[in-house]
Coordinates of C-alpha atoms in Angstrom, one line a residue:
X28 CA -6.3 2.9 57.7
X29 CA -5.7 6.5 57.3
X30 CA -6.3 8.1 53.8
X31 CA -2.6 9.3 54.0
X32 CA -1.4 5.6 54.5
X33 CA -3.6 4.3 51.6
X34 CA -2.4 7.0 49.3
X35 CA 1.4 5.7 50.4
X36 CA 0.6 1.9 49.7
X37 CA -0.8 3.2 46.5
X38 CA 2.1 5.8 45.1
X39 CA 4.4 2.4 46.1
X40 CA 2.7 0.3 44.3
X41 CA 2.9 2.4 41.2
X42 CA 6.1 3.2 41.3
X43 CA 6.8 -0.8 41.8
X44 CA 5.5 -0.9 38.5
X45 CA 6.9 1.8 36.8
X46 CA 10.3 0.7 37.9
X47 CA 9.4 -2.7 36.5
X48 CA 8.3 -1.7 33.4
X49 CA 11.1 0.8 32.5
X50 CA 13.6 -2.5 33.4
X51 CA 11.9 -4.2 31.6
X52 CA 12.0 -2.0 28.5
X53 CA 15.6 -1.2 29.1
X54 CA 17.1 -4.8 28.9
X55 CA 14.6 -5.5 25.9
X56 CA 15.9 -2.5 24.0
X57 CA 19.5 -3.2 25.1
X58 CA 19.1 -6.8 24.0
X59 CA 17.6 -6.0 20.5
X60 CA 20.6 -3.4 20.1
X61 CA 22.9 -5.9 21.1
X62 CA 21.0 -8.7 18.1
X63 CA 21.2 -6.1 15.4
X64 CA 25.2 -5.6 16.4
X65 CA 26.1 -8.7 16.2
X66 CA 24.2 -9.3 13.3
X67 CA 26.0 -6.9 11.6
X68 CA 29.2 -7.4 13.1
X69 CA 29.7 -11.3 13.5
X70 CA 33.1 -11.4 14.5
X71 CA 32.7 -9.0 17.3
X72 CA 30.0 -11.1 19.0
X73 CA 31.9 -12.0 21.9
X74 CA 32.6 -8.1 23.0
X75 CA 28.5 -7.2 22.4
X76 CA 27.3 -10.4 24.4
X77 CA 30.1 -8.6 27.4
X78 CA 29.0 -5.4 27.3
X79 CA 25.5 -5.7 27.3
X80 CA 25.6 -8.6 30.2
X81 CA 27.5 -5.6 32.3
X82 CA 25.0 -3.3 31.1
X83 CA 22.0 -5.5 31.8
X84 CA 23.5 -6.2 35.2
X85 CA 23.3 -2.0 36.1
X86 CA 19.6 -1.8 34.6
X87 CA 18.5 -4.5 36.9
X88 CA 20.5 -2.3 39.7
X89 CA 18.6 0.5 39.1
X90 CA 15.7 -1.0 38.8
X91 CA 16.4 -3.1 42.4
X92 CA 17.3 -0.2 44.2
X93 CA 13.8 1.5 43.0
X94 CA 11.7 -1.5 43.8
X95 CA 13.3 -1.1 47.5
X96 CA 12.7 2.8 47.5
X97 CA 9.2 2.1 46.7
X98 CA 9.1 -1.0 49.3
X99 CA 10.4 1.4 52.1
X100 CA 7.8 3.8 51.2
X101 CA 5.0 1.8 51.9
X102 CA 6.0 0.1 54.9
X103 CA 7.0 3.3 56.4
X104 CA 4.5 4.4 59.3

């Protein structure tokens, strides 16, 4: 394997995890908004949990389409 092709499977696979991780911390942060809200706010629980399953859904877009991005990457020649 060429030293270029290595260097792709690597970038990929750090970007993988990057994409991952920043998902990952997204949601987490999103959800412990979303606790403290309805916490706070009781009566508005059913418009929090909503929005922040939309907004969940979009994170894990993002972060789908990235993991692809960096799938294509390393399985291009």
């Amino acid at each position: 394997m060429e030293l270029g092709n290595s260097l792709a499977h690597l970038s990929a696979g750090i970007g993988a995890g990057l994409a991952v991780m920043g998902g990952a911390a997204g949601i987490g942060r999103l959800a412990a908004a979303a606790m403290e809200g309805s916490a706070r706010q009781p009566q508005a629980l059913g418009d929090i949990r909503t929005t922040m399953i939309i907004a969940a859904a979009l994170i894990e877009g993002v972060t789908l389409f990235a993991l692809v991005v960096c799938i294509l990457l390393a399985v291009k020649q």
